Amino acid sequence: MNRPYSARDHLPAALYCAADVRAMDQQVMHNEGISALQLMGRAAEAAFACLLQRWPEARSLMVLAGPGNNGGDAWLLAGLAQAHGLDVQLYSLADPARASSEAQAARQQTLAAGVTAGAFNGELAADADVIVDGLLGTGLQGPAAADYARLIEAVNAHPAPVLALDLPSGLQADTGVAAGAAVRADLTVTFIGVKRGLLTADGPDLCGELAFAALTPLALAAPAAGERISWHRLQRSGQCLPARRGNVHKGDFGHALLVGGEQGFGGAILLAAEACARSGAGLVSVATRPQHITALLTRCPTVMAHAVNSGLELQPLVMCADVLALGPGLGQGSWGELLLQQALQADQPLVLDADALNLLASPAWRCDFAGRTVVLTPHPGEAARLLGSSIAAVQADRFAAALQLAQQYQAVVVLKGQGSIVAEPDGRLAVCSDGNPGMSSAGMGDVLTGIVAALLAQGMNAGAAARYAVCLHAAAADVWAGQHGRRGMLASDLAAVVQELVN
């Protein structure tokens, strides 16, 4: 099997908020003694080089320039393109008098070079090979204004591919949210530091391919606002399971007990158990409803399957386990409540997902896990219930929601979704850049639960297990999609790929 190397693995690990990148801009200018106009020139040159590499046959450009420094980059790129012999059409919505001084300087330099700017009258000319989006930069905090929204909609309706400068206009750099109209780019070139919003929520859908231009050879001192993680990066940095020596036995790799499978939901706990075993746990036990035992043993004969009808029947199984995982198919009835109560009273490392999280969100179950190794793996709906919020509020700032959960529950949190986020109580945030839309199918979260449990059983700490599990899960889905396509991917397809990857 080819080890997965994703389309984002050329990017650096550090992720930044927009304010941090603006401070880094100042560092570059101070350290190298250059002006803002010169820094814009570097950005324009880097973006134009990417444009020529991506579309070498392009002969005509349509350049859209806004009022800020993002627009200044666009003005200078237009001048470069014209000097290179390309036909350039430039549209600017900005009142020159209200533009930043740097953008005004870029505009004046480009006009002096012979580029002319036109007014947007509701339609864009059809004869462009590539559109360059320099309308709105990192300062956008809400929906684009009406005149910009109309131009953005015209861009999205145009047949030409789009190159976005720094980030697609309409996308919020810190959250990855497009609150209104937003450019759908084919290629985005981001400068100085990778904005964390490019990798989660709406970001990956809007930015297309993603290129990075540092614009300086010097190292910059700035606190990162997150870390990009992927299967390839964790492997290269040694954040993975160690090779197994020969003089070992199954007890050396931990005993995971997975609990779930209320009546009618036996498949969920089966998927979790198989993923746990394929991820390397030495022993896997399952506590489930009696009617699921036959199917479980037929699919996974190596699993120790136990029929339980009460919390008291679960208690001796808990005492024998090294790690507990609850949630897949657990249900929110009295059976699930009794089993969750036993797990919460124990002290082993714990993974909670699905209905275990829905129960935990009830006021009577509220608690924190300070002093215990716990991983919570909510999707946005479960996260909203845990926070007493709404899905829209969670998705409006996935980073803030994940961090709030981690600190409120004193647990490591995996907020699932496009660009899954791993948050730790000490404030660390990581975004997985692997994965694909084929994972939007039933049972995928159950597989992730099993993987996390297996890694904890093999001795990983909670943060490392969550990061590794998220990337392993996503990489397995990418491998499967590369071979079979995204549509119709089943959670049950991933276990065999997971087993190959961990080896």
Short mmCIF file of C-alpha atoms in Angstrom, two decimals:
data_model
loop_
_atom_site.label_atom_id
_atom_site.label_comp_id
_atom_site.label_asym_id
_atom_site.label_seq_id
_atom_site.Cartn_x
_atom_site.Cartn_y
_atom_site.Cartn_z
CA MET A 1 0.00 0.00 0.00
CA ASN A 2 1.20 3.51 -0.79
CA ARG A 3 1.39 5.52 2.38
CA PRO A 4 -1.00 8.49 2.07
CA TYR A 5 0.49 11.87 1.30
CA SER A 6 -2.31 14.38 1.16
CA ALA A 7 -2.67 17.53 -0.91
CA ARG A 8 -1.98 19.56 2.25
CA ASP A 9 1.21 17.80 3.40
CA HIS A 10 3.51 20.35 1.77
CA LEU A 11 2.18 22.96 4.20
CA PRO A 12 4.00 23.86 7.42
CA ALA A 13 2.71 22.60 10.76
CA ALA A 14 2.05 25.96 12.43
CA LEU A 15 -1.35 27.60 11.95
CA TYR A 16 -2.13 31.22 12.76
CA CYS A 17 -4.95 33.66 13.35
CA ALA A 18 -5.17 36.72 11.14
CA ALA A 19 -3.94 39.10 13.85
CA ASP A 20 -0.83 36.96 14.36
CA VAL A 21 -0.06 37.04 10.64
CA ARG A 22 -0.43 40.81 10.56
CA ALA A 23 2.10 41.02 13.40
CA MET A 24 4.38 38.70 11.41
CA ASP A 25 4.09 41.07 8.44
CA GLN A 26 5.51 43.79 10.66
CA GLN A 27 8.31 41.49 11.77
CA VAL A 28 9.31 40.80 8.19
CA MET A 29 9.39 44.48 7.30
CA HIS A 30 11.36 45.35 10.44
CA ASN A 31 13.81 42.45 10.21
CA GLU A 32 14.59 43.00 6.54
CA GLY A 33 14.20 46.76 6.37
CA ILE A 34 11.58 46.65 3.61
CA SER A 35 8.36 48.58 3.10
CA ALA A 36 4.81 47.27 3.01
CA LEU A 37 4.80 47.94 -0.74
CA GLN A 38 7.87 45.76 -1.17
CA LEU A 39 6.27 42.98 0.88
CA MET A 40 3.19 43.23 -1.35
CA GLY A 41 5.50 42.89 -4.32
CA ARG A 42 6.85 39.64 -2.92
CA ALA A 43 3.31 38.34 -2.43
CA ALA A 44 2.37 39.31 -5.99
CA GLU A 45 5.47 37.60 -7.41
CA ALA A 46 4.84 34.41 -5.42
CA ALA A 47 1.19 34.28 -6.46
CA PHE A 48 1.98 35.00 -10.11
CA ALA A 49 4.56 32.20 -10.13
CA CYS A 50 1.91 29.81 -8.78
CA LEU A 51 -0.52 31.03 -11.43
CA LEU A 52 1.94 30.35 -14.25
CA GLN A 53 2.72 26.92 -12.86
CA ARG A 54 -0.93 25.97 -12.42
CA TRP A 55 -2.20 27.51 -15.69
CA PRO A 56 0.81 27.75 -18.03
CA GLU A 57 -1.42 28.29 -21.08
CA ALA A 58 -3.19 31.32 -19.60
CA ARG A 59 -3.10 34.37 -21.86
CA SER A 60 -5.66 36.67 -20.23
CA LEU A 61 -6.38 37.53 -16.61
CA MET A 62 -9.26 39.18 -14.86
CA VAL A 63 -7.95 40.73 -11.64
CA LEU A 64 -10.28 41.88 -8.85
CA ALA A 65 -8.80 44.32 -6.31
CA GLY A 66 -10.31 45.42 -3.02
CA PRO A 67 -9.42 48.34 -0.75
CA GLY A 68 -6.90 46.72 1.59
CA ASN A 69 -3.48 45.15 1.31
CA ASN A 70 -5.08 42.11 -0.31
CA GLY A 71 -6.16 44.45 -3.07
CA GLY A 72 -2.64 45.89 -3.19
CA ASP A 73 -1.30 42.38 -3.88
CA ALA A 74 -3.81 42.12 -6.73
CA TRP A 75 -2.82 45.46 -8.26
CA LEU A 76 0.85 44.49 -8.27
CA LEU A 77 0.09 41.04 -9.70
CA ALA A 78 -1.83 42.73 -12.52
CA GLY A 79 1.25 44.79 -13.32
CA LEU A 80 3.47 41.70 -13.33
CA ALA A 81 1.06 39.86 -15.61
CA GLN A 82 0.96 42.73 -18.11
CA ALA A 83 4.76 42.97 -18.11
CA HIS A 84 4.80 39.23 -18.78
CA GLY A 85 2.69 39.78 -21.90
CA LEU A 86 -0.70 38.69 -20.59
CA ASP A 87 -3.87 40.60 -21.36
CA VAL A 88 -5.14 42.05 -18.07
CA GLN A 89 -8.60 43.30 -17.15
CA LEU A 90 -8.79 44.84 -13.67
CA TYR A 91 -11.91 45.58 -11.65
CA SER A 92 -11.77 47.58 -8.43
CA LEU A 93 -14.76 48.29 -6.19
CA ALA A 94 -12.69 50.35 -3.80
CA ASP A 95 -12.83 54.10 -3.58
CA PRO A 96 -9.14 54.99 -3.99
CA ALA A 97 -9.46 57.68 -1.33
CA ARG A 98 -10.64 55.08 1.21
CA ALA A 99 -8.04 52.45 0.37
CA SER A 100 -5.10 51.81 2.68
CA SER A 101 -2.03 53.90 1.95
CA GLU A 102 -0.15 50.75 0.90
CA ALA A 103 -2.95 49.74 -1.48
CA GLN A 104 -2.99 53.26 -2.91
CA ALA A 105 0.75 53.04 -3.57
CA ALA A 106 0.30 49.67 -5.28
CA ARG A 107 -2.53 51.08 -7.39
CA GLN A 108 -0.50 54.10 -8.46
CA GLN A 109 2.49 51.96 -9.38
CA THR A 110 0.35 49.63 -11.47
CA LEU A 111 -1.55 52.43 -13.23
CA ALA A 112 1.79 54.07 -14.05
CA ALA A 113 2.83 50.79 -15.70
CA GLY A 114 -0.13 51.06 -18.07
CA VAL A 115 -2.75 48.79 -16.49
CA THR A 116 -6.25 50.24 -16.62
CA ALA A 117 -9.08 49.57 -14.19
CA GLY A 118 -12.74 49.25 -15.04
CA ALA A 119 -15.94 49.43 -13.03
CA PHE A 120 -18.04 46.36 -12.28
CA ASN A 121 -21.47 46.92 -13.82
CA GLY A 122 -23.05 43.63 -12.82
CA GLU A 123 -21.34 41.40 -15.39
CA LEU A 124 -17.84 40.12 -15.93
CA ALA A 125 -16.27 39.81 -19.37
CA ALA A 126 -16.29 36.27 -20.65
CA ASP A 127 -12.82 36.28 -22.21
CA ALA A 128 -10.61 35.52 -19.21
CA ASP A 129 -8.47 32.41 -18.78
CA VAL A 130 -7.99 32.95 -15.02
CA ILE A 131 -9.64 35.20 -12.44
CA VAL A 132 -7.49 36.57 -9.61
CA ASP A 133 -9.38 37.28 -6.38
CA GLY A 134 -7.88 40.09 -4.30
CA LEU A 135 -11.14 41.58 -3.04
CA LEU A 136 -11.29 40.92 0.69
CA GLY A 137 -8.45 39.87 2.96
CA THR A 138 -8.03 38.57 6.48
CA GLY A 139 -9.84 41.43 8.17
CA LEU A 140 -13.33 40.25 7.19
CA GLN A 141 -15.42 39.47 10.29
CA GLY A 142 -18.92 39.07 8.83
CA PRO A 143 -20.77 38.76 5.54
CA ALA A 144 -19.36 40.63 2.56
CA ALA A 145 -21.09 43.92 1.79
CA ALA A 146 -23.76 43.86 -0.90
CA ASP A 147 -21.62 45.24 -3.73
CA TYR A 148 -18.85 42.75 -2.98
CA ALA A 149 -21.37 39.92 -2.65
CA ARG A 150 -22.69 40.67 -6.15
CA LEU A 151 -19.18 40.59 -7.58
CA ILE A 152 -18.37 37.37 -5.72
CA GLU A 153 -21.51 35.75 -7.13
CA ALA A 154 -20.47 36.83 -10.62
CA VAL A 155 -17.04 35.27 -10.07
CA ASN A 156 -18.58 31.98 -8.97
CA ALA A 157 -20.83 31.96 -12.04
CA HIS A 158 -17.92 32.61 -14.41
CA PRO A 159 -16.40 29.58 -16.22
CA ALA A 160 -12.77 30.67 -15.64
CA PRO A 161 -10.77 29.10 -12.79
CA VAL A 162 -9.98 31.31 -9.80
CA LEU A 163 -6.73 32.08 -8.00
CA ALA A 164 -7.38 33.55 -4.52
CA LEU A 165 -4.76 35.73 -2.86
CA ASP A 166 -4.17 34.78 0.80
CA LEU A 167 -7.68 33.36 1.23
CA PRO A 168 -10.91 33.30 -0.79
CA SER A 169 -12.89 36.51 -0.36
CA GLY A 170 -15.79 36.01 2.03
CA LEU A 171 -14.01 33.36 4.11
CA GLN A 172 -13.13 34.25 7.69
CA ALA A 173 -9.47 33.51 8.31
CA ASP A 174 -9.75 32.51 11.98
CA THR A 175 -12.83 30.26 11.88
CA GLY A 176 -13.11 28.92 8.33
CA VAL A 177 -16.69 30.18 8.14
CA ALA A 178 -18.27 31.85 5.11
CA ALA A 179 -21.06 33.89 6.65
CA GLY A 180 -22.35 35.09 3.27
CA ALA A 181 -21.14 35.11 -0.33
CA ALA A 182 -17.65 33.65 -0.72
CA VAL A 183 -15.37 32.99 -3.66
CA ARG A 184 -14.93 29.34 -4.66
CA ALA A 185 -11.28 29.24 -5.67
CA ASP A 186 -9.42 26.57 -7.58
CA LEU A 187 -6.10 27.59 -6.03
CA THR A 188 -5.36 29.72 -2.98
CA VAL A 189 -1.89 31.09 -2.27
CA THR A 190 -1.61 32.07 1.38
CA PHE A 191 1.21 34.27 2.65
CA ILE A 192 3.53 34.53 5.70
CA GLY A 193 1.60 32.01 7.82
CA VAL A 194 -1.13 29.47 7.10
CA LYS A 195 -4.47 30.78 8.37
CA ARG A 196 -6.16 28.11 10.42
CA GLY A 197 -9.58 28.74 8.89
CA LEU A 198 -8.34 27.42 5.55
CA LEU A 199 -8.34 23.88 6.95
CA THR A 200 -11.71 23.50 8.65
CA ALA A 201 -15.44 24.24 8.23
CA ASP A 202 -16.00 25.95 4.84
CA GLY A 203 -12.29 26.57 4.27
CA PRO A 204 -11.32 23.43 2.35
CA ASP A 205 -14.42 23.68 0.15
CA LEU A 206 -13.58 27.25 -0.87
CA CYS A 207 -9.80 27.37 -1.14
CA GLY A 208 -9.32 24.55 -3.66
CA GLU A 209 -5.66 23.62 -3.89
CA LEU A 210 -3.62 25.38 -1.24
CA ALA A 211 -0.14 26.81 -1.73
CA PHE A 212 2.02 28.59 0.84
CA ALA A 213 4.50 31.41 0.29
CA ALA A 214 6.57 32.42 3.32
CA LEU A 215 7.83 35.65 1.63
CA THR A 216 10.90 35.71 3.90
CA PRO A 217 13.93 33.47 4.45
CA LEU A 218 14.06 34.46 8.12
CA ALA A 219 12.39 32.64 11.00
CA LEU A 220 9.54 34.56 12.60
CA ALA A 221 8.72 34.56 16.29
CA ALA A 222 4.98 34.24 16.70
CA PRO A 223 2.81 31.98 18.85
CA ALA A 224 0.91 29.51 16.70
CA ALA A 225 -2.86 29.35 17.08
CA GLY A 226 -2.95 25.69 16.16
CA GLU A 227 -1.07 22.82 14.57
CA ARG A 228 -1.73 21.08 11.28
CA ILE A 229 -1.58 17.31 11.72
CA SER A 230 -1.83 14.52 9.18
CA TRP A 231 -0.95 10.86 8.94
CA HIS A 232 2.16 11.64 6.91
CA ARG A 233 3.33 14.33 9.31
CA LEU A 234 2.84 12.21 12.43
CA GLN A 235 4.74 9.37 10.82
CA ARG A 236 7.64 11.61 9.83
CA SER A 237 7.86 13.19 13.27
CA GLY A 238 7.76 9.85 15.09
CA GLN A 239 4.37 10.46 16.73
CA CYS A 240 3.18 6.94 16.06
CA LEU A 241 3.09 3.49 17.56
CA PRO A 242 6.56 1.98 18.12
CA ALA A 243 7.66 -1.18 16.35
CA ARG A 244 6.83 -4.31 18.30
CA ARG A 245 9.62 -6.40 19.73
CA GLY A 246 9.38 -10.16 19.61
CA ASN A 247 9.28 -11.09 23.28
CA VAL A 248 5.72 -9.87 23.93
CA HIS A 249 2.23 -11.24 24.50
CA LYS A 250 -1.32 -9.95 24.11
CA GLY A 251 -1.39 -8.56 27.61
CA ASP A 252 1.37 -6.12 26.69
CA PHE A 253 -0.98 -4.26 24.35
CA GLY A 254 -3.85 -3.61 26.68
CA HIS A 255 -7.38 -4.78 27.27
CA ALA A 256 -10.10 -2.51 25.89
CA LEU A 257 -13.72 -2.88 26.98
CA LEU A 258 -16.25 -1.37 24.55
CA VAL A 259 -19.78 -0.84 25.78
CA GLY A 260 -22.84 -0.20 23.63
CA GLY A 261 -25.30 -1.75 21.24
CA GLU A 262 -28.79 -1.13 22.60
CA GLN A 263 -31.58 -3.01 20.90
CA GLY A 264 -31.55 -2.15 17.21
CA PHE A 265 -28.05 -0.62 17.30
CA GLY A 266 -25.78 -3.64 17.32
CA GLY A 267 -23.84 -2.58 14.24
CA ALA A 268 -22.33 0.43 15.99
CA ILE A 269 -20.58 -1.53 18.71
CA LEU A 270 -19.50 -4.16 16.16
CA LEU A 271 -17.79 -1.50 14.05
CA ALA A 272 -16.03 -0.06 17.10
CA ALA A 273 -14.86 -3.48 18.27
CA GLU A 274 -13.45 -4.47 14.89
CA ALA A 275 -11.62 -1.15 14.54
CA CYS A 276 -10.21 -1.53 18.04
CA ALA A 277 -8.87 -5.00 17.29
CA ARG A 278 -7.45 -3.96 13.89
CA SER A 279 -5.71 -1.00 15.53
CA GLY A 280 -3.64 -3.30 17.71
CA ALA A 281 -5.31 -3.69 21.10
CA GLY A 282 -4.14 -6.93 22.67
CA LEU A 283 -7.54 -7.89 24.05
CA VAL A 284 -10.96 -6.53 23.11
CA SER A 285 -14.09 -7.16 25.14
CA VAL A 286 -17.58 -5.98 24.28
CA ALA A 287 -20.52 -5.55 26.62
CA THR A 288 -23.77 -5.39 24.67
CA ARG A 289 -27.36 -6.59 24.53
CA PRO A 290 -27.74 -10.40 24.35
CA GLN A 291 -29.29 -10.41 20.87
CA HIS A 292 -26.12 -8.93 19.33
CA ILE A 293 -23.71 -11.59 20.58
CA THR A 294 -24.08 -13.99 17.64
CA ALA A 295 -23.55 -11.32 15.00
CA LEU A 296 -20.59 -9.91 16.91
CA LEU A 297 -18.83 -13.26 17.21
CA THR A 298 -19.57 -14.13 13.61
CA ARG A 299 -17.90 -10.93 12.42
CA CYS A 300 -15.16 -10.74 15.10
CA PRO A 301 -14.55 -14.15 16.69
CA THR A 302 -11.46 -12.82 18.51
CA VAL A 303 -13.60 -10.41 20.56
CA MET A 304 -14.77 -11.49 24.01
CA ALA A 305 -18.49 -10.80 23.81
CA HIS A 306 -20.54 -10.38 26.99
CA ALA A 307 -24.30 -10.05 27.24
CA VAL A 308 -25.21 -7.50 29.89
CA ASN A 309 -28.60 -6.30 31.01
CA SER A 310 -27.63 -4.14 33.95
CA GLY A 311 -24.89 -2.03 35.45
CA LEU A 312 -24.14 -4.72 38.02
CA GLU A 313 -23.35 -7.20 35.24
CA LEU A 314 -20.93 -4.69 33.74
CA GLN A 315 -19.02 -4.07 36.96
CA PRO A 316 -16.76 -7.17 36.90
CA LEU A 317 -15.93 -6.56 33.24
CA VAL A 318 -14.84 -3.02 34.04
CA MET A 319 -12.51 -4.28 36.74
CA CYS A 320 -10.65 -6.46 34.20
CA ALA A 321 -10.17 -3.76 31.55
CA ASP A 322 -7.36 -1.26 31.01
CA VAL A 323 -9.45 1.13 28.89
CA LEU A 324 -13.18 1.76 28.62
CA ALA A 325 -15.08 3.09 25.59
CA LEU A 326 -18.78 3.88 25.70
CA GLY A 327 -21.25 5.29 23.27
CA PRO A 328 -21.62 3.39 19.99
CA GLY A 329 -25.27 2.36 19.87
CA LEU A 330 -25.61 2.91 23.64
CA GLY A 331 -29.00 4.57 23.50
CA GLN A 332 -30.32 7.10 25.98
CA GLY A 333 -32.61 4.78 27.92
CA SER A 334 -32.19 3.30 31.37
CA TRP A 335 -29.87 0.54 30.06
CA GLY A 336 -27.41 3.06 28.69
CA GLU A 337 -27.64 5.22 31.81
CA LEU A 338 -26.80 2.30 34.11
CA LEU A 339 -23.77 1.33 32.01
CA LEU A 340 -22.52 4.91 31.80
CA GLN A 341 -22.81 5.25 35.57
CA GLN A 342 -20.46 2.31 36.04
CA ALA A 343 -17.94 3.75 33.61
CA LEU A 344 -17.96 7.18 35.23
CA GLN A 345 -17.31 5.63 38.65
CA ALA A 346 -14.24 3.76 37.36
CA ASP A 347 -10.78 5.29 37.02
CA GLN A 348 -9.42 3.72 33.82
CA PRO A 349 -8.82 5.80 30.70
CA LEU A 350 -12.16 6.47 29.06
CA VAL A 351 -13.47 7.24 25.56
CA LEU A 352 -16.98 8.69 25.27
CA ASP A 353 -18.88 9.06 22.00
CA ALA A 354 -22.39 9.23 20.60
CA ASP A 355 -25.13 8.54 23.16
CA ALA A 356 -22.66 8.53 26.05
CA LEU A 357 -22.10 12.20 25.19
CA ASN A 358 -25.81 12.87 24.81
CA LEU A 359 -26.39 11.45 28.29
CA LEU A 360 -23.44 13.40 29.67
CA ALA A 361 -25.00 16.60 28.35
CA SER A 362 -28.02 16.19 30.66
CA PRO A 363 -27.81 18.40 33.76
CA ALA A 364 -27.94 15.39 36.08
CA TRP A 365 -24.82 13.92 34.47
CA ARG A 366 -22.67 17.05 34.28
CA CYS A 367 -19.13 16.45 35.52
CA ASP A 368 -15.52 17.04 34.65
CA PHE A 369 -12.71 14.57 34.31
CA ALA A 370 -9.83 16.36 36.03
CA GLY A 371 -7.19 13.81 37.02
CA ARG A 372 -8.46 11.11 34.65
CA THR A 373 -7.47 10.23 31.07
CA VAL A 374 -10.57 10.93 28.98
CA VAL A 375 -11.21 11.51 25.28
CA LEU A 376 -14.55 12.90 24.06
CA THR A 377 -15.34 12.56 20.35
CA PRO A 378 -18.44 14.67 19.56
CA HIS A 379 -19.80 15.67 16.19
CA PRO A 380 -21.17 19.26 16.08
CA GLY A 381 -24.63 18.22 17.27
CA GLU A 382 -23.25 16.41 20.31
CA ALA A 383 -20.86 19.27 20.99
CA ALA A 384 -23.79 21.69 20.96
CA ARG A 385 -25.66 19.60 23.54
CA LEU A 386 -22.59 19.37 25.78
CA LEU A 387 -22.19 23.15 25.63
CA GLY A 388 -25.89 23.95 25.94
CA SER A 389 -25.57 25.73 22.62
CA SER A 390 -26.59 25.17 19.00
CA ILE A 391 -24.97 23.46 16.04
CA ALA A 392 -24.81 26.81 14.26
CA ALA A 393 -22.91 28.34 17.19
CA VAL A 394 -20.46 25.43 17.28
CA GLN A 395 -19.82 25.62 13.55
CA ALA A 396 -19.46 29.41 13.69
CA ASP A 397 -16.19 28.92 15.59
CA ARG A 398 -15.14 25.30 15.77
CA PHE A 399 -11.86 26.16 17.47
CA ALA A 400 -13.55 28.03 20.29
CA ALA A 401 -16.16 25.31 20.76
CA ALA A 402 -13.59 22.51 20.91
CA LEU A 403 -11.41 24.41 23.36
CA GLN A 404 -14.38 25.33 25.55
CA LEU A 405 -15.38 21.66 25.72
CA ALA A 406 -11.85 20.55 26.56
CA GLN A 407 -11.56 23.06 29.39
CA GLN A 408 -15.08 22.60 30.69
CA TYR A 409 -14.78 18.81 30.89
CA GLN A 410 -11.01 18.68 31.50
CA ALA A 411 -10.71 16.12 28.73
CA VAL A 412 -9.16 15.83 25.30
CA VAL A 413 -11.83 16.62 22.72
CA VAL A 414 -12.09 15.58 19.08
CA LEU A 415 -14.60 17.84 17.35
CA LYS A 416 -15.39 15.85 14.23
CA GLY A 417 -16.18 17.33 10.84
CA GLN A 418 -14.29 18.77 7.90
CA GLY A 419 -10.93 19.58 9.41
CA SER A 420 -11.47 17.64 12.65
CA ILE A 421 -10.07 19.55 15.62
CA VAL A 422 -8.26 18.04 18.60
CA ALA A 423 -8.38 20.31 21.65
CA GLU A 424 -6.63 19.76 24.98
CA PRO A 425 -7.42 21.41 28.32
CA ASP A 426 -4.07 23.26 28.32
CA GLY A 427 -5.14 25.16 25.20
CA ARG A 428 -3.37 23.17 22.50
CA LEU A 429 -5.30 22.85 19.23
CA ALA A 430 -4.61 20.63 16.23
CA VAL A 431 -6.43 20.37 12.89
CA CYS A 432 -6.35 17.23 10.77
CA SER A 433 -5.77 18.03 7.11
CA ASP A 434 -6.55 14.47 5.93
CA GLY A 435 -10.00 13.08 5.22
CA ASN A 436 -12.70 13.46 2.58
CA PRO A 437 -16.49 13.84 2.23
CA GLY A 438 -16.90 10.09 1.78
CA MET A 439 -16.60 9.86 5.56
CA SER A 440 -20.08 11.41 5.87
CA SER A 441 -21.75 8.05 6.37
CA ALA A 442 -23.16 6.11 9.29
CA GLY A 443 -20.74 4.38 11.65
CA MET A 444 -17.61 6.40 10.92
CA GLY A 445 -17.60 7.80 14.45
CA ASP A 446 -17.87 4.29 15.88
CA VAL A 447 -14.73 3.30 14.01
CA LEU A 448 -12.90 6.32 15.43
CA THR A 449 -14.00 5.36 18.96
CA GLY A 450 -12.51 1.90 18.54
CA ILE A 451 -9.24 3.30 17.23
CA VAL A 452 -8.86 5.75 20.13
CA ALA A 453 -9.55 2.96 22.64
CA ALA A 454 -6.92 0.73 21.04
CA LEU A 455 -4.27 3.45 21.14
CA LEU A 456 -4.97 4.22 24.78
CA ALA A 457 -4.75 0.50 25.53
CA GLN A 458 -1.31 0.40 23.91
CA GLY A 459 -0.02 3.15 26.18
CA MET A 460 -0.50 6.42 24.32
CA ASN A 461 -1.53 9.44 26.37
CA ALA A 462 -4.89 11.00 25.62
CA GLY A 463 -3.64 13.85 23.43
CA ALA A 464 -1.35 11.67 21.35
CA ALA A 465 -4.01 8.97 20.99
CA ALA A 466 -6.62 11.48 19.82
CA ARG A 467 -4.29 13.08 17.26
CA TYR A 468 -3.03 9.75 15.94
CA ALA A 469 -6.50 8.21 15.81
CA VAL A 470 -8.01 11.14 13.91
CA CYS A 471 -5.22 11.07 11.31
CA LEU A 472 -5.24 7.26 11.01
CA HIS A 473 -9.01 7.25 10.55
CA ALA A 474 -8.90 10.03 7.94
CA ALA A 475 -5.93 8.54 6.08
CA ALA A 476 -7.67 5.17 5.86
CA ALA A 477 -10.66 6.91 4.30
CA ASP A 478 -8.38 8.71 1.84
CA VAL A 479 -6.74 5.43 0.83
CA TRP A 480 -10.13 3.80 0.30
CA ALA A 481 -11.44 6.78 -1.65
CA GLY A 482 -8.35 6.75 -3.86
CA GLN A 483 -9.06 3.15 -4.79
CA HIS A 484 -12.86 3.07 -4.91
CA GLY A 485 -14.18 6.63 -4.83
CA ARG A 486 -15.80 8.68 -2.11
CA ARG A 487 -19.47 8.05 -2.71
CA GLY A 488 -20.73 4.87 -1.09
CA MET A 489 -17.80 4.49 1.32
CA LEU A 490 -18.90 2.44 4.34
CA ALA A 491 -17.50 2.56 7.85
CA SER A 492 -16.96 -1.19 7.60
CA ASP A 493 -14.61 -0.61 4.64
CA LEU A 494 -11.98 1.06 6.82
CA ALA A 495 -10.92 -1.60 9.34
CA ALA A 496 -8.68 -3.51 6.94
CA VAL A 497 -7.05 -0.29 5.70
CA VAL A 498 -6.48 0.84 9.29
CA GLN A 499 -4.73 -2.44 10.01
CA GLU A 500 -2.41 -1.96 7.04
CA LEU A 501 -1.58 1.61 7.99
CA VAL A 502 -0.66 0.85 11.60
CA ASN A 503 1.87 -1.62 10.26
#
